[in-house]
Amino acid sequence: MVTEKSSDTVIEQKIDSLLAMMTLDEKIGQMTQVRHFDDISEEDVTSRFIGSIIHTQGPLPGETALEWQAKFTALQKKALATRLGIPLLFGVDAVHGQNTFDGATMFPHNIGLGATGNAELVEKAAAITALESQATGFNWVFSPCIAIPYNEKWGRVYEAFSESTQLTTELTKASVRGYQGILSDSHTVMATAKHFVGDGTTDFGVEGGETSIDANELKKRLLPPYEAAVEHGVGAIMASFNTFSGNPMHAHKALITDTLKEGMGFDGIVVSDWKGYSRFGEHEIVNAGIDMVMAVDGDLDLYQHGLKQAVTDGLVSQNRIDDAVRRILRQKYRLGLFENPFPDSTLVKKIGIPEHREVARQAVRESLVLLKNESNILPLEKETKKIVVVGEHANSTGLQSGGWTVNWQGTSENYKGGTTILQGIEKLAKGTVVFDPDATGNHFDADVAIIAVGEPPYAEFFGDIGHESNELTLTLTEKHQNYINAYVNEGVKVVVLLISGRPLVTTKQIEQSTAFVAAWLPGSEGDGVAEVLFGDYNFKGKLPHSWPSSLEDYNGKYGPNFWDGSIEPLFPFRYGLEY
Ligand code: BGC
């Protein structure tokens, strides 16, 4: 039997022999990540010795999963045609399922998984995401995001599990286990813990802004999930866009090399984020410890030539280059890519299968947090004579899924294979169900109104409250407030479902409603929501974030004030009622 130790030794020996044969161009090539479109032609994979290809927003690799596989297989053949035949890593932002593929199983975003608090379920969701990612040709996912969001204004709150370091740490372990399983299996992928570090703790919640927490707090609140990820063998860690005292995290040698690599013993790949090279200091990011650069969107030439020049000029040492390449090759060996470089076509038939959707549906059910249930209006009787379902969020798989769904910024359209909340209600209700998308239908004779309101889909800085690109606020829009007013004013009992990527200031709406449910961003299985509303299952979700009572509470950097008790939330962390 080959023990772990001895297989590690064998891998290191193989790396030694490969490294000894590699030219500087070949090494820099390995340290390069590009998109499969725009950045390169297929021939460039061979001539520039590319190390990794990603798929993000942009032209699809094909229509069907088999076409996606074929596209990546063709690129892999180009890589294998190089002198040394080093296989490519194929990465994708599969952050709540293989969400770039229309028809894949979409899980609740991490904030919803944080509400479940169920590590076993998070592990299963990650394993399914890994399989569906492999089925579409990928061996690497840029997930999990293990940020600790301090400020709900940040547009990426929903990508993270929780404001709690402890809960995030537990779910990080589960997630890494789920994605990576036995790394060399054909249905597992390399995971990426991101974004190292301080992404969620910027002042005022600005994506890529300044993080002004001190070293002790960083150590206590932000590093434990990374320590857990490293202990569980996470293959990659992505650097963050934020700065510390004005210094870009990408160029932060003390944190990347001293703390992460040397201190925690991380032996995998530190990958830059989008255009990290041109944005954050060129060769300085390599010196700080970035091993692979996302040289996308026009950065490829600048990066490959610039880094070569920096090595020639003695600004970057050969040792640093060798260390970076060693880390990349190590992961390629651990993934078994040298033996099995191509995707497994038998996995295609498993994309979006009922067994996967059932796990996603369980996650939806367990993610729902019941904040109010006056006179036990919930669970609803299936025999209720007339139910009016209100709000466009109730009948759109796109709206219920948030950003990073089919498109980077998400979609308001239905996508393939999911069920909407309305469809779930219609399936279970035995009486009349009517749909009133914009609350103009005047169905005031209904016994109950189920009103779905919340946020439009968004991703990254487009979701920051206060960013010039949007009109988002920490409250419901007037339009959505009026959906609730319309029915409450006519004396109809109202069950509010909040579909959002973060807690919103909804104190008044909670008062007005008979029942109020924080549903986060459930993903493709909207019928899971109905199953709980009608009592087929109990509520299990608990708040992954403390819940604001007023906008004032959320001014500035509120995080630590919650923790030191000087601001009292409307509902504390882990609040949640049951039947
Ligand atoms: C995001 C990352 C993501 C990357 C690749 C960046 O803009 O910050 O989270 O993994 O794009 O799509």
Coordinates of C-alpha atoms and ligand atoms in Angstrom, one line a residue:
M1 CA 0.0 0.0 0.0
V2 CA 1.2 3.5 -0.8
T3 CA 1.0 5.6 2.3
E4 CA 0.2 9.3 2.1
K5 CA 3.8 10.1 3.1
S6 CA 5.4 8.0 0.5
S7 CA 3.0 9.2 -2.2
D8 CA 3.9 12.8 -1.2
T9 CA 7.5 12.0 -1.5
V10 CA 7.0 10.5 -4.9
I11 CA 5.2 13.6 -6.0
E12 CA 8.0 15.9 -4.8
Q13 CA 10.5 13.8 -6.7
K14 CA 8.5 14.0 -9.9
I15 CA 8.3 17.8 -9.4
D16 CA 12.0 17.9 -8.9
S17 CA 12.7 16.2 -12.2
L18 CA 10.1 18.3 -14.1
L19 CA 11.4 21.6 -12.6
A20 CA 15.0 20.6 -13.6
M21 CA 13.9 20.4 -17.2
M22 CA 11.7 23.6 -17.4
T23 CA 12.8 26.8 -19.0
L24 CA 11.8 30.2 -17.5
D25 CA 9.1 30.6 -20.2
E26 CA 7.6 27.2 -19.3
K27 CA 7.6 28.1 -15.6
I28 CA 6.0 31.5 -16.2
G29 CA 3.5 29.7 -18.4
Q30 CA 2.5 27.4 -15.5
M31 CA 2.0 30.5 -13.4
T32 CA -0.5 31.9 -15.9
Q33 CA -4.3 31.7 -15.8
V34 CA -6.5 33.0 -18.6
R35 CA -10.0 32.7 -19.9
H36 CA -10.8 30.2 -22.7
F37 CA -12.0 33.1 -24.9
D38 CA -10.6 36.6 -25.7
D39 CA -7.4 36.1 -23.7
I40 CA -6.0 33.4 -25.9
S41 CA -6.4 31.3 -29.1
E42 CA -6.1 27.5 -28.7
E43 CA -2.6 27.7 -30.1
D44 CA -1.5 30.0 -27.3
V45 CA -2.1 27.2 -24.8
T46 CA 0.9 25.4 -26.4
S47 CA 3.0 28.4 -27.3
R48 CA 2.7 30.2 -24.0
F49 CA 2.7 27.1 -21.8
I50 CA -0.5 28.1 -20.1
G51 CA -1.1 26.6 -16.7
S52 CA -4.8 27.2 -16.1
I53 CA -7.9 28.2 -18.0
I54 CA -11.0 29.6 -16.4
H55 CA -14.6 30.1 -17.5
T56 CA -16.4 33.2 -16.3
Q57 CA -19.0 35.6 -17.8
G58 CA -18.6 35.6 -21.5
P59 CA -19.0 33.2 -24.4
L60 CA -20.1 29.7 -23.3
P61 CA -17.8 26.8 -24.1
G62 CA -20.8 25.2 -25.8
E63 CA -24.5 24.4 -25.4
T64 CA -24.5 21.0 -23.9
A65 CA -22.3 19.7 -21.1
L66 CA -20.6 17.3 -23.6
E67 CA -19.8 20.3 -25.7
W68 CA -18.2 22.0 -22.7
Q69 CA -16.2 18.9 -22.0
A70 CA -15.2 18.8 -25.7
K71 CA -14.0 22.4 -25.6
F72 CA -11.8 21.8 -22.5
T73 CA -10.6 18.5 -23.8
A74 CA -9.4 20.2 -27.0
L75 CA -7.5 22.8 -24.9
Q76 CA -6.1 20.1 -22.7
K77 CA -4.7 18.4 -25.8
K78 CA -3.0 21.6 -26.7
A79 CA -1.3 21.6 -23.3
L80 CA -0.4 18.0 -23.5
A81 CA 1.2 18.8 -26.9
T82 CA 3.9 21.0 -25.2
R83 CA 7.4 19.6 -24.8
L84 CA 6.7 18.6 -21.1
G85 CA 3.0 17.8 -21.5
I86 CA 1.9 19.4 -18.3
P87 CA -1.9 19.3 -18.0
L88 CA -4.1 22.3 -17.5
L89 CA -6.2 23.2 -14.5
F90 CA -9.7 24.3 -15.4
G91 CA -11.3 26.7 -12.9
V92 CA -14.8 28.0 -12.5
D93 CA -16.8 30.1 -10.0
A94 CA -19.1 27.3 -8.9
V95 CA -20.1 29.1 -5.7
H96 CA -23.6 27.7 -5.1
G97 CA -23.6 24.7 -7.4
Q98 CA -22.1 24.7 -10.9
N99 CA -23.9 28.0 -11.3
T100 CA -22.4 28.9 -14.7
F101 CA -24.2 26.0 -16.3
D102 CA -27.9 26.5 -17.1
G103 CA -29.5 23.3 -15.8
A104 CA -27.2 22.5 -13.0
T105 CA -28.4 22.2 -9.4
M106 CA -28.2 25.6 -7.7
F107 CA -27.9 25.4 -3.9
P108 CA -28.8 28.3 -1.5
H109 CA -26.0 30.8 -1.4
N110 CA -23.6 30.4 1.5
I111 CA -25.5 32.8 3.7
G112 CA -28.4 30.3 3.5
L113 CA -26.1 27.4 4.2
G114 CA -24.8 29.4 7.2
A115 CA -28.5 29.5 8.4
T116 CA -28.7 25.7 8.2
G117 CA -25.7 25.4 10.4
N118 CA -25.6 21.8 9.1
A119 CA -22.0 20.8 8.3
E120 CA -23.0 17.4 6.9
L121 CA -25.4 19.1 4.4
V122 CA -22.7 21.7 3.4
E123 CA -20.4 18.8 2.7
K124 CA -23.0 17.0 0.5
A125 CA -23.8 20.2 -1.4
A126 CA -20.1 20.8 -2.1
A127 CA -19.6 17.2 -3.2
I128 CA -22.5 17.5 -5.7
T129 CA -21.2 20.9 -6.9
A130 CA -17.8 19.2 -7.5
L131 CA -19.4 16.4 -9.5
E132 CA -21.5 18.8 -11.6
S133 CA -18.4 20.9 -12.2
Q134 CA -16.4 17.9 -13.3
A135 CA -19.3 17.0 -15.5
T136 CA -18.9 20.3 -17.3
G137 CA -15.2 19.9 -17.7
F138 CA -13.7 21.6 -14.6
N139 CA -11.3 20.3 -12.0
W140 CA -11.1 23.4 -9.8
V141 CA -13.7 25.7 -8.2
F142 CA -13.2 29.2 -6.7
S143 CA -15.2 28.4 -3.6
P144 CA -15.8 28.5 -0.7
C145 CA -15.8 32.2 0.1
I146 CA -14.9 32.2 3.8
A147 CA -15.2 35.9 4.5
I148 CA -16.5 37.2 7.8
P149 CA -18.7 40.1 6.7
Y150 CA -18.7 42.9 9.2
N151 CA -20.9 45.3 7.3
E152 CA -24.1 44.4 5.4
K153 CA -23.4 47.1 2.9
W154 CA -20.9 44.8 1.3
G155 CA -22.2 43.4 -2.0
R156 CA -20.8 39.9 -1.2
V157 CA -22.3 39.2 2.2
Y158 CA -24.3 36.3 0.7
E159 CA -21.2 34.6 -0.6
A160 CA -20.1 34.1 2.9
F161 CA -21.5 31.7 5.5
S162 CA -21.9 34.0 8.5
E163 CA -20.6 36.9 10.6
S164 CA -19.5 34.2 13.1
T165 CA -15.9 33.0 12.9
Q166 CA -16.8 29.8 14.7
L167 CA -19.7 28.8 12.4
T168 CA -17.7 29.8 9.3
T169 CA -14.8 27.7 10.4
E170 CA -17.0 24.6 10.9
L171 CA -18.7 25.0 7.5
T172 CA -15.3 25.7 5.8
K173 CA -14.1 22.3 6.9
A174 CA -17.2 20.7 5.6
S175 CA -17.1 22.5 2.3
V176 CA -13.4 21.7 1.6
R177 CA -14.1 18.0 2.5
G178 CA -17.1 18.0 0.2
Y179 CA -15.3 19.6 -2.8
Q180 CA -12.0 17.7 -2.6
G181 CA -13.1 14.3 -1.2
I182 CA -10.3 12.1 -2.5
L183 CA -8.8 14.6 -4.8
S184 CA -7.7 12.2 -7.5
D185 CA -11.2 10.9 -8.0
S186 CA -12.9 11.9 -11.3
H187 CA -15.8 13.6 -9.5
T188 CA -14.0 15.8 -7.1
V189 CA -12.3 19.2 -7.6
M190 CA -9.7 21.4 -6.0
A191 CA -11.3 24.0 -3.8
T192 CA -10.3 27.6 -3.2
A193 CA -10.7 29.4 0.1
K194 CA -11.2 33.1 -0.7
H195 CA -10.5 36.0 -0.5
F196 CA -7.4 36.1 1.7
V197 CA -7.9 38.1 3.8
G198 CA -10.1 40.9 5.0
D199 CA -12.5 41.0 2.0
G200 CA -15.6 41.2 4.2
T201 CA -14.2 43.6 6.8
T202 CA -13.5 46.7 4.7
D203 CA -14.6 50.0 6.1
F204 CA -18.2 50.7 5.2
G205 CA -18.4 47.4 3.4
V206 CA -16.7 48.6 0.2
E207 CA -15.7 45.8 -2.1
G208 CA -11.9 46.0 -2.4
G209 CA -11.7 48.8 0.1
E210 CA -9.4 49.4 3.1
T211 CA -9.5 46.9 6.0
S212 CA -8.6 48.7 9.1
I213 CA -8.9 46.0 11.7
D214 CA -5.8 45.4 13.8
A215 CA -3.5 42.3 13.9
N216 CA -5.2 40.8 16.9
E217 CA -8.6 41.0 15.5
L218 CA -7.4 39.6 12.2
K219 CA -5.9 36.7 14.0
K220 CA -8.9 36.1 16.2
R221 CA -11.8 36.6 13.8
L222 CA -10.5 36.2 10.2
L223 CA -7.7 33.6 10.2
P224 CA -9.4 30.6 11.9
P225 CA -11.4 29.6 8.8
Y226 CA -8.2 29.7 6.8
E227 CA -6.4 27.6 9.3
A228 CA -9.2 25.1 9.1
A229 CA -9.1 25.1 5.3
V230 CA -5.4 24.5 5.3
E231 CA -5.7 21.7 7.9
H232 CA -8.2 20.1 5.6
G233 CA -5.9 20.3 2.6
V234 CA -7.5 23.0 0.6
G235 CA -5.7 23.1 -2.7
A236 CA -5.8 26.9 -3.4
I237 CA -6.4 30.2 -1.7
M238 CA -7.3 33.3 -3.6
A239 CA -5.9 36.7 -2.7
S240 CA -8.3 39.5 -1.9
F241 CA -8.9 42.9 -3.5
N242 CA -8.8 44.8 -0.2
T243 CA -5.9 46.8 1.2
F244 CA -4.3 47.1 4.7
S245 CA -3.1 50.6 5.5
G246 CA -3.2 51.3 1.8
N247 CA -1.1 48.2 0.8
P248 CA -2.9 45.8 -1.5
M249 CA -3.4 42.4 0.0
H250 CA -2.0 40.9 -3.2
A251 CA 1.4 42.5 -2.4
H252 CA 1.2 41.6 1.3
K253 CA 4.2 39.4 1.9
A254 CA 3.8 39.2 5.6
L255 CA 0.3 37.8 5.4
I256 CA 0.6 35.6 2.3
T257 CA 4.1 34.2 2.7
D258 CA 4.8 34.5 6.4
T259 CA 1.4 33.9 7.9
L260 CA -0.3 31.7 5.4
K261 CA 2.4 29.7 3.8
E262 CA 5.0 29.5 6.5
G263 CA 2.9 30.0 9.6
M264 CA 0.0 27.8 8.6
G265 CA 2.0 25.5 6.4
F266 CA -0.1 26.0 3.3
D267 CA 1.6 24.1 0.5
G268 CA -1.0 24.7 -2.3
I269 CA -1.5 27.5 -4.8
V270 CA -2.1 31.2 -3.9
V271 CA -3.9 32.5 -7.0
S272 CA -4.4 36.2 -7.7
D273 CA -7.9 37.6 -8.3
W274 CA -9.0 39.3 -11.5
K275 CA -6.1 41.2 -13.2
G276 CA -4.2 41.1 -10.0
Y277 CA -0.9 41.7 -11.8
S278 CA -1.7 45.0 -13.4
R279 CA -3.9 46.2 -10.5
F280 CA -1.8 45.5 -7.5
G281 CA 1.9 45.9 -8.1
E282 CA 3.1 43.6 -11.0
H283 CA 6.1 41.5 -9.9
E284 CA 5.6 42.6 -6.3
I285 CA 2.6 40.3 -6.0
V286 CA 4.8 37.4 -7.1
N287 CA 7.4 38.4 -4.5
A288 CA 4.6 38.6 -1.9
G289 CA 3.8 35.0 -2.6
I290 CA 1.2 34.9 -5.4
D291 CA 1.9 31.7 -7.3
M292 CA -0.6 31.9 -10.2
V293 CA -1.9 35.1 -11.8
M294 CA -5.3 35.6 -13.3
A295 CA -3.8 37.3 -16.3
V296 CA -7.1 38.1 -17.9
D297 CA -8.7 40.8 -19.9
G298 CA -5.6 42.2 -21.6
D299 CA -3.0 41.3 -18.9
L300 CA -1.5 38.3 -20.5
D301 CA 1.4 39.9 -22.4
L302 CA 2.1 42.4 -19.8
Y303 CA 2.3 39.7 -17.2
Q304 CA 4.4 37.1 -19.0
H305 CA 6.9 39.6 -20.4
G306 CA 6.9 41.7 -17.2
L307 CA 7.6 38.8 -15.0
K308 CA 10.3 37.4 -17.3
Q309 CA 12.0 40.8 -17.3
A310 CA 11.8 41.0 -13.5
V311 CA 13.5 37.7 -13.2
T312 CA 16.2 38.7 -15.7
D313 CA 16.7 41.9 -13.8
G314 CA 17.0 40.1 -10.5
L315 CA 13.9 41.6 -9.1
V316 CA 12.2 38.2 -8.6
S317 CA 14.4 35.3 -7.6
Q318 CA 14.6 31.9 -9.4
N319 CA 13.7 30.3 -6.1
R320 CA 10.5 32.2 -5.8
I321 CA 9.5 31.1 -9.4
D322 CA 10.5 27.5 -8.6
D323 CA 8.4 27.6 -5.4
A324 CA 5.4 28.9 -7.3
V325 CA 5.7 26.3 -10.0
R326 CA 6.3 23.5 -7.4
R327 CA 3.0 24.4 -5.7
I328 CA 1.1 24.4 -9.0
L329 CA 2.6 21.1 -10.1
R330 CA 2.0 19.6 -6.7
Q331 CA -1.7 20.2 -7.0
K332 CA -1.8 18.9 -10.6
Y333 CA -0.2 15.7 -9.3
R334 CA -2.6 15.5 -6.3
L335 CA -5.5 15.9 -8.7
G336 CA -4.2 13.0 -10.7
L337 CA -4.2 15.1 -13.9
F338 CA -1.0 13.6 -15.3
E339 CA -2.8 10.2 -15.4
N340 CA -6.3 11.4 -16.1
P341 CA -6.2 14.8 -17.8
F342 CA -9.7 14.6 -19.4
P343 CA -13.2 15.0 -17.9
D344 CA -15.3 11.9 -17.4
S345 CA -18.1 11.9 -20.0
T346 CA -20.2 9.5 -17.9
L347 CA -20.8 12.3 -15.3
V348 CA -22.8 14.4 -17.7
K349 CA -26.0 12.5 -17.1
K350 CA -25.8 13.4 -13.4
I351 CA -26.2 17.1 -13.9
G352 CA -29.3 18.4 -12.1
I353 CA -30.6 14.9 -11.3
P354 CA -33.4 14.5 -8.7
E355 CA -31.1 13.1 -6.0
H356 CA -29.0 16.3 -6.3
R357 CA -32.0 18.5 -6.3
E358 CA -33.3 16.7 -3.2
V359 CA -30.2 17.7 -1.3
A360 CA -30.6 21.3 -2.5
R361 CA -34.3 21.2 -1.5
Q362 CA -33.3 20.0 2.0
A363 CA -30.8 22.9 2.2
V364 CA -33.6 25.3 1.2
R365 CA -35.9 24.0 3.9
E366 CA -33.2 24.1 6.6
S367 CA -32.0 27.6 5.6
L368 CA -35.4 29.3 6.2
V369 CA -35.4 31.4 9.4
L370 CA -38.8 32.1 11.0
L371 CA -38.6 35.5 12.6
K372 CA -42.3 36.0 13.6
N373 CA -45.3 33.7 13.7
E374 CA -48.2 35.5 15.3
S375 CA -51.2 33.3 16.3
N376 CA -49.4 30.4 14.7
I377 CA -50.5 31.4 11.2
L378 CA -47.8 29.0 10.0
P379 CA -47.9 26.2 9.1
L380 CA -50.6 27.1 6.6
E381 CA -53.5 24.6 6.2
K382 CA -53.3 23.0 2.8
E383 CA -57.1 23.3 2.7
T384 CA -57.0 27.1 3.0
K385 CA -59.7 28.3 0.6
K386 CA -57.8 31.0 -1.2
I387 CA -54.2 32.0 -1.1
V388 CA -52.8 35.0 -3.0
V389 CA -49.1 34.9 -3.8
V390 CA -47.7 38.3 -4.3
G391 CA -44.4 39.6 -5.7
E392 CA -42.3 38.9 -8.8
H393 CA -39.7 37.1 -6.5
A394 CA -42.4 34.4 -5.9
N395 CA -42.3 33.2 -9.5
S396 CA -38.8 33.5 -10.8
T397 CA -35.9 31.0 -10.3
G398 CA -33.6 33.8 -11.4
L399 CA -34.7 36.3 -8.7
Q400 CA -34.8 33.7 -6.0
S401 CA -31.2 32.7 -6.8
G402 CA -29.3 36.0 -6.6
G403 CA -25.9 36.8 -8.3
W404 CA -23.6 34.1 -9.7
T405 CA -26.5 32.3 -11.3
V406 CA -26.2 31.5 -15.0
N407 CA -24.6 34.9 -15.4
W408 CA -22.1 36.7 -13.2
Q409 CA -24.7 39.3 -12.1
G410 CA -27.5 36.7 -12.0
T411 CA -30.7 36.9 -13.9
S412 CA -34.3 37.8 -13.4
E413 CA -35.4 35.1 -15.9
N414 CA -36.3 31.5 -15.1
Y415 CA -33.5 29.1 -15.9
K416 CA -33.6 25.4 -16.6
G417 CA -34.7 22.8 -14.2
G418 CA -35.6 24.7 -11.1
T419 CA -39.0 25.3 -9.4
T420 CA -40.3 28.7 -8.2
I421 CA -41.8 29.3 -4.8
L422 CA -45.2 29.8 -6.4
Q423 CA -44.9 26.4 -8.2
G424 CA -44.2 24.8 -4.8
I425 CA -47.2 26.5 -3.3
E426 CA -49.4 25.4 -6.2
K427 CA -48.2 21.8 -5.8
L428 CA -49.1 21.6 -2.1
A429 CA -52.2 23.8 -1.7
K430 CA -55.6 22.1 -2.1
G431 CA -57.6 25.4 -2.4
T432 CA -57.4 28.2 -4.9
V433 CA -54.0 29.9 -5.4
V434 CA -53.8 33.2 -7.4
F435 CA -50.7 35.1 -8.3
D436 CA -50.6 38.8 -8.1
P437 CA -47.0 39.8 -9.2
D438 CA -47.2 43.5 -8.4
A439 CA -50.0 43.7 -5.8
T440 CA -52.5 45.3 -8.1
G441 CA -54.8 42.3 -8.4
N442 CA -56.9 43.3 -5.3
H443 CA -57.4 39.7 -4.1
F444 CA -58.5 40.9 -0.7
D445 CA -60.9 38.0 -0.3
A446 CA -57.9 35.7 0.1
D447 CA -57.5 34.0 3.5
V448 CA -53.8 34.7 3.4
A449 CA -51.3 36.6 1.3
I450 CA -47.8 35.1 0.9
I451 CA -45.7 38.1 -0.2
A452 CA -42.2 37.6 -1.6
V453 CA -40.1 40.7 -1.6
G454 CA -36.4 41.4 -1.5
E455 CA -33.4 42.3 -3.5
P456 CA -32.6 42.1 -7.2
P457 CA -29.7 39.8 -8.1
Y458 CA -26.2 41.4 -7.9
A459 CA -22.6 40.3 -7.6
E460 CA -19.4 41.9 -6.3
F461 CA -19.2 45.8 -6.2
F462 CA -22.5 46.0 -8.1
G463 CA -24.1 44.9 -4.9
D464 CA -22.4 47.4 -2.5
I465 CA -24.9 49.7 -0.9
G466 CA -23.9 53.2 -1.9
H467 CA -22.1 52.1 -5.1
E468 CA -22.8 54.4 -8.0
S469 CA -23.9 51.5 -10.2
N470 CA -27.0 50.8 -8.2
E471 CA -29.9 52.1 -6.1
L472 CA -29.7 49.4 -3.5
T473 CA -30.6 50.3 0.1
L474 CA -30.6 48.4 3.4
T475 CA -34.4 48.6 3.3
L476 CA -37.1 47.3 1.0
T477 CA -37.9 49.4 -2.0
E478 CA -41.0 51.5 -1.8
K479 CA -42.5 49.3 -4.4
H480 CA -42.0 46.2 -2.3
Q481 CA -43.2 48.0 0.9
N482 CA -46.3 48.8 -1.0
Y483 CA -47.0 45.2 -1.9
I484 CA -47.2 44.5 1.9
N485 CA -49.2 47.7 2.6
A486 CA -51.7 46.9 -0.1
Y487 CA -52.8 43.6 1.6
V488 CA -52.2 44.6 5.2
N489 CA -54.4 47.8 4.8
E490 CA -57.2 45.6 3.6
G491 CA -57.0 43.4 6.6
V492 CA -55.5 40.4 4.9
K493 CA -53.2 38.3 6.9
V494 CA -49.7 38.5 5.5
V495 CA -46.8 36.0 5.4
V496 CA -43.7 37.8 4.2
L497 CA -40.9 35.9 2.5
L498 CA -37.7 38.0 2.3
I499 CA -35.5 37.0 -0.6
S500 CA -32.2 38.7 0.0
G501 CA -28.5 38.3 0.2
R502 CA -28.2 40.0 3.6
P503 CA -30.4 41.0 6.5
L504 CA -32.4 44.2 5.6
V505 CA -33.9 46.8 7.9
T506 CA -37.4 45.5 7.9
T507 CA -38.6 46.5 11.4
K508 CA -41.8 48.0 10.2
Q509 CA -42.6 45.1 7.8
I510 CA -42.0 42.6 10.5
E511 CA -44.5 44.5 12.7
Q512 CA -47.1 44.7 10.0
S513 CA -46.9 41.0 9.0
T514 CA -48.5 38.1 10.7
A515 CA -45.5 35.9 9.9
F516 CA -42.0 36.8 8.5
V517 CA -39.5 34.5 7.0
A518 CA -35.9 35.3 6.0
A519 CA -35.4 33.0 3.0
W520 CA -32.0 34.3 1.8
L521 CA -31.3 33.2 -1.8
P522 CA -32.6 29.7 -2.0
G523 CA -31.4 28.7 -5.5
S524 CA -33.1 26.3 -7.9
E525 CA -35.4 24.5 -5.5
G526 CA -38.1 27.0 -4.7
D527 CA -40.6 24.3 -3.8
G528 CA -38.5 23.6 -0.6
V529 CA -39.9 26.9 0.7
A530 CA -43.5 25.8 0.2
E531 CA -42.8 22.5 2.0
V532 CA -42.0 24.3 5.2
L533 CA -44.8 26.9 4.9
F534 CA -47.3 24.1 4.8
G535 CA -45.7 22.2 7.6
D536 CA -44.4 19.1 5.8
Y537 CA -41.2 20.1 7.5
N538 CA -40.4 22.3 10.5
F539 CA -38.3 25.5 10.4
K540 CA -34.7 24.7 11.4
G541 CA -32.8 27.8 10.2
K542 CA -31.1 30.1 12.6
L543 CA -29.8 33.6 11.8
P544 CA -26.3 33.5 10.4
H545 CA -26.1 37.3 11.0
S546 CA -27.4 39.5 13.8
W547 CA -30.4 41.4 12.4
P548 CA -30.5 45.2 12.3
S549 CA -33.3 47.2 13.8
S550 CA -32.5 50.5 12.2
L551 CA -30.4 52.1 9.5
E552 CA -28.5 54.0 12.2
D553 CA -27.2 50.7 13.6
Y554 CA -25.7 50.0 10.3
N555 CA -23.9 53.2 9.7
G556 CA -20.2 52.8 9.2
K557 CA -18.4 49.8 10.5
Y558 CA -20.9 48.3 12.8
G559 CA -19.4 44.8 13.3
P560 CA -17.4 45.1 16.5
N561 CA -20.2 47.2 18.1
F562 CA -22.5 44.3 17.8
W563 CA -19.9 42.1 19.5
D564 CA -19.2 44.5 22.3
G565 CA -22.9 44.8 22.9
S566 CA -23.2 48.6 22.4
I567 CA -25.7 48.1 19.5
E568 CA -28.5 45.8 20.2
P569 CA -29.8 44.0 17.1
L570 CA -33.5 43.4 16.5
F571 CA -32.8 39.6 16.5
P572 CA -29.5 38.2 17.7
F573 CA -27.2 35.8 15.8
R574 CA -28.8 32.3 15.8
Y575 CA -32.3 33.5 16.4
G576 CA -35.0 31.5 14.7
L577 CA -38.5 30.2 15.7
E578 CA -39.9 26.7 15.1
Y579 CA -43.4 25.3 14.9
Ligands
BGC1 C1 -14.0 37.7 -8.0 C2 -13.6 36.3 -7.6 C3 -13.8 35.4 -8.7 C4 -13.0 35.9 -9.9 C5 -13.1 35.0 -11.1 C6 -13.3 38.1 -9.3 O1 -13.8 39.4 -9.7 O2 -13.6 38.6 -6.9 O3 -14.3 35.9 -6.4 O4 -13.4 34.1 -8.3 O5 -13.5 37.2 -10.3 O6 -14.3 35.1 -11.7

